Coordinates of C-alpha atoms in Angstrom, one line a residue:
M1 CA 98.2 33.3 -13.8
K2 CA 96.5 32.2 -16.4
Y3 CA 97.0 28.5 -14.0
F4 CA 95.4 30.1 -12.3
R5 CA 92.1 31.5 -14.1
Q6 CA 91.5 27.4 -15.4
L7 CA 91.6 27.0 -11.1
V8 CA 89.1 29.3 -10.5
F9 CA 87.0 29.0 -12.9
T10 CA 87.3 24.8 -12.0
L11 CA 85.7 26.0 -8.8
L12 CA 82.6 28.3 -9.8
V13 CA 81.7 25.1 -11.9
L14 CA 81.5 22.8 -9.1
F15 CA 80.0 25.1 -6.8
A16 CA 77.2 25.5 -9.5
F17 CA 77.4 21.8 -9.3
N18 CA 77.1 21.1 -6.2
S19 CA 74.1 23.6 -5.5
C20 CA 72.1 22.3 -7.8
K21 CA 72.4 18.4 -6.2
E22 CA 72.0 20.1 -3.2
E23 CA 68.2 22.1 -4.5
V24 CA 67.7 18.2 -6.4
K25 CA 67.7 17.1 -2.8
A26 CA 65.4 19.8 -1.3
K27 CA 62.8 19.6 -3.4
E28 CA 59.1 18.9 -2.1
E29 CA 58.2 15.4 -1.8
V30 CA 55.4 14.2 -3.8
L31 CA 52.5 12.6 -1.1
R32 CA 49.9 10.5 -1.9
P33 CA 46.7 12.7 -2.0
V34 CA 44.1 9.7 -0.6
N35 CA 40.3 10.2 0.3
F36 CA 39.8 9.8 3.9
Q37 CA 36.0 8.9 5.7
V38 CA 35.2 9.6 9.5
V39 CA 34.3 6.5 11.5
G40 CA 30.3 6.9 12.9
T41 CA 28.1 4.5 14.1
S42 CA 25.1 2.8 11.8
D43 CA 23.1 6.5 13.1
A44 CA 25.6 8.8 12.7
Q45 CA 25.8 7.5 8.6
K46 CA 22.3 7.9 8.1
I47 CA 22.1 11.5 8.7
R48 CA 23.5 13.3 5.3
S49 CA 24.2 17.4 5.0
F50 CA 24.0 18.7 1.5
S51 CA 24.6 22.2 0.2
G52 CA 21.5 24.2 -2.1
V53 CA 20.5 27.3 -2.2
A54 CA 16.8 29.6 -1.6
R55 CA 15.0 30.6 -4.3
A56 CA 11.6 31.9 -4.8
G57 CA 8.9 29.7 -4.8
D58 CA 7.4 30.5 -8.4
E59 CA 10.5 32.0 -10.1
I60 CA 8.6 33.6 -13.3
E61 CA 11.4 33.3 -17.3
L62 CA 10.1 36.6 -18.4
S63 CA 11.3 36.6 -23.3
F64 CA 9.4 37.2 -26.7
R65 CA 7.8 35.0 -28.5
S66 CA 8.6 36.9 -30.8
N67 CA 12.4 38.2 -32.9
G68 CA 13.6 41.8 -32.6
I69 CA 14.8 45.4 -31.0
I70 CA 14.0 46.3 -27.8
T71 CA 12.7 49.7 -27.0
E72 CA 10.8 49.7 -24.1
L73 CA 12.7 47.9 -21.2
N74 CA 10.8 49.3 -17.6
V75 CA 12.1 47.7 -14.5
A76 CA 15.3 47.1 -13.0
V77 CA 16.0 45.1 -10.6
G78 CA 15.1 44.6 -7.4
Q79 CA 11.6 46.5 -8.9
K80 CA 7.9 45.5 -7.8
V81 CA 5.6 44.9 -10.6
K82 CA 2.0 44.5 -10.5
K83 CA -0.1 41.6 -13.0
G84 CA -0.4 43.6 -16.0
D85 CA 2.8 45.9 -15.6
L86 CA 4.1 46.1 -19.5
I87 CA 8.5 44.4 -18.1
A88 CA 9.2 45.5 -21.8
K89 CA 8.4 46.0 -26.2
L90 CA 10.1 45.1 -29.1
D91 CA 10.4 47.3 -32.5
N92 CA 8.0 45.0 -34.1
V93 CA 8.3 46.8 -37.4
Q94 CA 8.5 43.2 -39.0
A95 CA 5.3 42.1 -37.0
N96 CA 3.4 45.1 -37.5
L97 CA 4.1 45.2 -42.2
A98 CA 3.4 41.3 -41.2
Y99 CA -0.4 42.7 -39.9
E100 CA -0.9 45.3 -42.9
Q101 CA -0.4 42.6 -45.6
S102 CA -2.3 40.2 -44.0
V103 CA -5.1 43.4 -43.6
S104 CA -5.0 43.7 -47.5
A105 CA -5.1 40.3 -48.4
L106 CA -8.0 40.2 -46.0
N107 CA -10.0 42.5 -47.9
S108 CA -9.1 41.0 -51.7
A109 CA -10.1 37.8 -51.0
N110 CA -13.2 39.0 -49.8
S111 CA -13.3 40.9 -53.2
A112 CA -13.0 37.9 -54.7
M113 CA -15.3 35.7 -52.8
K114 CA -18.1 38.2 -53.4
T115 CA -17.8 38.3 -56.6
A116 CA -17.2 34.9 -57.1
K117 CA -20.8 34.6 -55.1
S118 CA -22.2 37.3 -57.8
A119 CA -21.0 35.2 -60.9
M120 CA -22.4 32.4 -59.1
D121 CA -26.0 33.3 -57.6
R122 CA -26.4 34.6 -61.9
V123 CA -25.1 30.9 -63.5
K124 CA -27.8 29.8 -60.9
S125 CA -30.4 32.1 -62.8
L126 CA -29.9 31.5 -66.3
Y127 CA -30.1 27.6 -65.2
E128 CA -32.6 26.7 -64.0
S129 CA -34.0 29.2 -67.6
G130 CA -32.3 26.6 -69.0
S131 CA -29.8 29.1 -70.9
Q132 CA -26.9 28.4 -69.1
S133 CA -26.0 24.7 -69.4
L134 CA -25.5 22.2 -66.2
S135 CA -21.5 22.4 -66.4
D136 CA -21.6 26.7 -66.5
Y137 CA -23.0 25.8 -63.4
E138 CA -21.0 23.5 -61.4
T139 CA -17.6 25.9 -62.1
A140 CA -19.7 28.7 -60.9
K141 CA -20.5 26.7 -57.8
N142 CA -16.3 25.6 -57.2
N143 CA -14.9 28.8 -58.3
Y144 CA -17.3 31.0 -55.4
Q145 CA -16.2 27.0 -53.1
S146 CA -12.4 28.4 -53.7
A147 CA -12.5 32.1 -52.6
L148 CA -14.6 31.1 -49.8
D149 CA -11.5 29.6 -48.6
Q150 CA -9.1 31.4 -50.1
Y151 CA -11.0 34.0 -47.6
E152 CA -10.8 31.8 -44.7
S153 CA -7.5 31.7 -45.1
A154 CA -7.2 35.0 -45.3
R155 CA -9.1 35.1 -42.3
R156 CA -7.1 32.9 -40.6
N157 CA -3.2 35.0 -41.1
K158 CA -5.1 37.9 -40.3
S159 CA -6.0 37.3 -36.4
I160 CA -1.9 35.0 -36.1
Q161 CA -0.5 37.9 -37.2
Q162 CA -1.9 40.1 -35.0
S163 CA -1.0 37.9 -32.9
Q164 CA 2.2 38.1 -34.0
I165 CA 2.4 41.6 -32.7
S166 CA 1.0 40.9 -29.2
Y167 CA 4.3 38.2 -29.0
G168 CA 6.4 41.3 -29.1
Y169 CA 5.4 43.3 -25.6
I170 CA 6.2 40.8 -22.0
K171 CA 3.7 42.4 -19.6
A172 CA 4.2 41.4 -15.3
P173 CA 2.0 37.2 -15.7
K174 CA 1.7 38.0 -11.3
D175 CA 2.3 40.5 -8.5
G176 CA 6.7 40.2 -8.0
T177 CA 10.0 41.1 -7.3
I178 CA 12.3 41.6 -9.9
A179 CA 15.7 39.4 -9.3
S180 CA 16.9 39.5 -12.8
R181 CA 16.8 41.1 -16.0
P182 CA 19.5 40.5 -18.6
G183 CA 18.0 42.7 -21.2
T184 CA 19.3 45.6 -22.3
L185 CA 17.9 48.7 -23.8
N186 CA 18.1 48.5 -27.5
A187 CA 19.5 44.8 -27.9
N188 CA 18.5 43.1 -30.7
V189 CA 16.5 39.4 -28.9
S190 CA 15.5 36.6 -30.4
A191 CA 12.3 34.3 -29.2
G192 CA 13.1 32.7 -25.6
Q193 CA 15.4 34.9 -24.5
V194 CA 15.3 35.1 -21.7
I195 CA 14.9 39.3 -20.7
A196 CA 14.5 39.0 -16.3
V197 CA 13.5 36.8 -14.1
L198 CA 10.3 37.6 -11.5
N199 CA 10.9 36.4 -8.6
A200 CA 6.7 35.4 -7.7
G201 CA 5.1 35.9 -4.4
E202 CA 6.1 35.5 -0.7
Q203 CA 7.5 31.6 -0.3
I204 CA 10.8 31.1 -0.7
N205 CA 12.0 27.4 -0.8
I206 CA 15.4 25.7 -1.0
M207 CA 16.5 23.7 -4.3
V208 CA 19.2 21.1 -3.6
G209 CA 21.0 18.6 -5.7
L210 CA 21.1 14.8 -4.5
P211 CA 23.7 11.5 -5.6
E212 CA 22.4 8.8 -7.3
N213 CA 22.6 6.8 -4.2
V214 CA 20.8 8.4 -2.2
I215 CA 18.1 10.2 -4.4
N216 CA 15.9 6.6 -3.7
K217 CA 15.6 7.1 -0.3
V218 CA 14.5 10.7 0.0
Q219 CA 10.2 11.3 -0.6
S220 CA 7.4 14.1 -0.2
G221 CA 7.1 15.1 2.6
M222 CA 10.0 14.1 4.7
E223 CA 10.9 16.2 7.4
V224 CA 15.1 18.0 6.8
D225 CA 17.1 19.8 9.2
I226 CA 17.7 23.5 7.5
S227 CA 21.1 26.0 8.4
L228 CA 21.8 29.3 6.7
S229 CA 25.3 30.4 8.1
S230 CA 24.5 33.8 6.3
L231 CA 22.0 34.6 9.1
G232 CA 22.9 31.8 11.8
E233 CA 19.5 30.6 11.9
S234 CA 18.3 26.9 11.2
F235 CA 15.0 26.0 10.4
K236 CA 12.0 22.9 9.3
G237 CA 11.4 21.6 6.1
S238 CA 10.4 19.8 4.5
V239 CA 10.7 17.7 1.0
L240 CA 8.0 20.0 -2.3
E241 CA 9.9 18.0 -5.2
V242 CA 12.2 15.1 -6.0
S243 CA 13.4 15.3 -9.9
P244 CA 13.0 12.0 -11.1
V245 CA 15.1 13.0 -14.0
V246 CA 18.7 14.5 -13.2
D247 CA 20.5 17.4 -13.9
S248 CA 22.9 17.3 -16.7
N249 CA 25.2 20.5 -15.7
S250 CA 25.4 19.4 -11.6
S251 CA 24.2 15.2 -12.9
T252 CA 22.5 15.0 -10.2
Y253 CA 18.8 14.5 -9.1
P254 CA 17.3 18.4 -8.2
I255 CA 14.8 18.4 -4.9
K256 CA 13.9 21.2 -4.2
I257 CA 12.1 21.9 0.0
D258 CA 9.5 24.5 1.2
I259 CA 11.1 26.1 4.8
V260 CA 8.2 25.2 7.4
T261 CA 7.6 28.0 8.4
P262 CA 8.5 31.2 6.4
T263 CA 10.6 34.3 7.1
T264 CA 11.3 37.7 5.3
A265 CA 14.7 37.1 6.1
V266 CA 15.4 34.3 4.0
K267 CA 16.3 35.7 0.2
P268 CA 16.8 34.5 -2.5
G269 CA 20.5 33.3 -3.6
M270 CA 21.4 32.8 -0.1
A271 CA 23.4 29.5 0.6
A272 CA 21.7 27.2 3.0
N273 CA 22.6 23.6 4.0
V274 CA 20.3 21.1 4.2
T275 CA 20.1 17.3 6.6
F276 CA 18.7 14.4 5.9
N277 CA 17.8 11.4 8.3
F278 CA 17.8 9.0 6.3
G279 CA 17.9 6.3 9.2
S280 CA 14.2 8.0 10.7
G281 CA 11.7 5.1 10.6
E282 CA 14.4 2.6 10.4
E283 CA 15.6 0.8 13.5
A284 CA 16.7 3.8 15.8
N285 CA 19.6 3.9 18.6
D286 CA 22.7 1.8 16.6
D287 CA 26.1 2.7 18.5
T288 CA 27.8 0.6 16.1
L289 CA 31.1 1.3 14.8
V290 CA 30.7 0.7 10.2
V291 CA 33.0 1.6 8.3
P292 CA 32.8 1.4 4.3
V293 CA 33.2 -1.4 2.5
K294 CA 35.7 0.4 0.2
A295 CA 37.6 1.3 3.7
V296 CA 38.3 -2.5 4.0
G297 CA 41.3 -4.0 3.3
E298 CA 42.6 -7.9 4.0
D299 CA 45.2 -9.6 4.0
G300 CA 46.9 -13.1 5.9
G301 CA 46.5 -11.3 9.1
G302 CA 43.0 -11.0 9.1
N303 CA 41.0 -7.9 8.2
F304 CA 42.2 -3.8 8.2
V305 CA 41.9 -0.6 7.3
F306 CA 44.5 2.4 7.1
I307 CA 43.7 5.4 10.3
I308 CA 45.6 9.1 8.4
E309 CA 46.7 9.9 11.7
T310 CA 47.0 14.4 11.0
E311 CA 47.2 17.2 13.1
D312 CA 45.9 19.6 10.7
D313 CA 43.5 17.4 8.1
K314 CA 45.9 18.8 5.5
V315 CA 48.8 15.5 6.1
G316 CA 48.5 13.4 7.8
T317 CA 50.9 9.6 8.8
V318 CA 48.9 6.2 7.9
K319 CA 48.6 3.4 10.1
R320 CA 47.8 0.6 9.4
Q321 CA 45.3 -0.9 12.1
T322 CA 44.0 -5.0 12.5
I323 CA 39.6 -5.1 12.7
E324 CA 37.2 -7.0 13.6
V325 CA 34.4 -7.0 11.3
G326 CA 30.7 -7.8 12.0
E327 CA 27.5 -8.0 9.6
L328 CA 27.5 -7.3 5.6
T329 CA 24.5 -3.4 5.7
S330 CA 23.9 -1.1 3.3
D331 CA 26.3 1.4 4.9
G332 CA 29.6 -1.4 5.0
F333 CA 30.4 -3.7 7.8
K334 CA 30.0 -3.2 11.1
I335 CA 32.9 -3.0 13.3
N336 CA 32.9 -5.9 16.0
S337 CA 37.2 -3.9 17.9
G338 CA 39.9 -2.4 16.6
L339 CA 37.9 1.1 16.0
N340 CA 36.1 4.1 19.3
G341 CA 35.0 5.8 16.7
G342 CA 36.0 9.4 15.7
E343 CA 39.0 7.8 13.5
K344 CA 40.0 9.2 9.8
I345 CA 40.2 6.0 7.3
A346 CA 41.4 5.7 4.3
T347 CA 38.5 4.5 1.7
A348 CA 40.8 4.5 -1.6
G349 CA 43.8 3.3 -3.0
L350 CA 44.7 -0.3 0.0
Q351 CA 46.8 -1.8 -2.3
T352 CA 49.0 1.2 -2.5
L353 CA 49.2 2.3 1.1
L354 CA 52.2 1.9 3.4
D355 CA 52.4 1.8 6.7
G356 CA 53.9 4.9 8.1
Q357 CA 53.5 6.2 4.6
K358 CA 53.0 10.8 4.8
V359 CA 49.6 11.4 2.9
R360 CA 48.0 14.1 1.9
L361 CA 44.1 14.5 2.8
Q362 CA 41.8 14.9 -0.2

């Protein structure tokens, strides 16, 4: 009986070990990710599309210029407002207190100035009659000048404190619609904190970020094609502004595009696809195939590329294809033979690819 138990235990251990080996063998194959590009003509390589988003032509962020607690918030998202309408108000306790103190200081300075003026006039009369010395008269004049300076300082301070009270109010600078309202009633906010965003005017622009390798090809007035999938429509556009400074958040250069024929159907926030033709104005109808320099390898057999054969655009097999390259252009090598156009070719890591290797497209 003891021998039988040991035999069963040994068989179970062997079965578990074989199962683990099968699981290891059945482990999913790790595929090398590769970047690729579709082979196109010289003209096609100059046509590039980028994602953008619709923005109001005049988008204004509304904020207070002082700190405090919001006691009034009179707008909601989507609400239309007129120029001068009260948007929000702070408690203004500190500002009111400071203003009252400035008024009190101004009154005291005014009283001191009048007293110094009277003293100076009295000393002046006595000096002219010979009853006071020149030194006394000069001292009285200096005292009056000092009191006058203090009065002017108090008067300016009162004006500043009065402005501080107005900083506790937000009024609509233009007619428009409230696009968002981050602020909440009774919230303690700081100066410059956005309380609401106002979309002023009816004009809608498209904002798109372009990478550094194409930004120098874009100029104000350049015509583009705009498509909005949510509307199923396309529009003509014109470049309004080209930022010379990269956006630190996206590492791209912001471009503002005007919709040539605007429509109320386009709303702020809608996703857009903007197509640029960087070949316009250059030699047209160039149907020569062009591939990037980084996609072309060279060995003893000549120049070659790796074509990726795939059915689902996710997993494919690389195939070494010998090519004959021609002129080197700013877009890459012109192809004399070896490619027909439309093939997917690997654009990075050619040294580590093997003919027939399975890869993952990305």
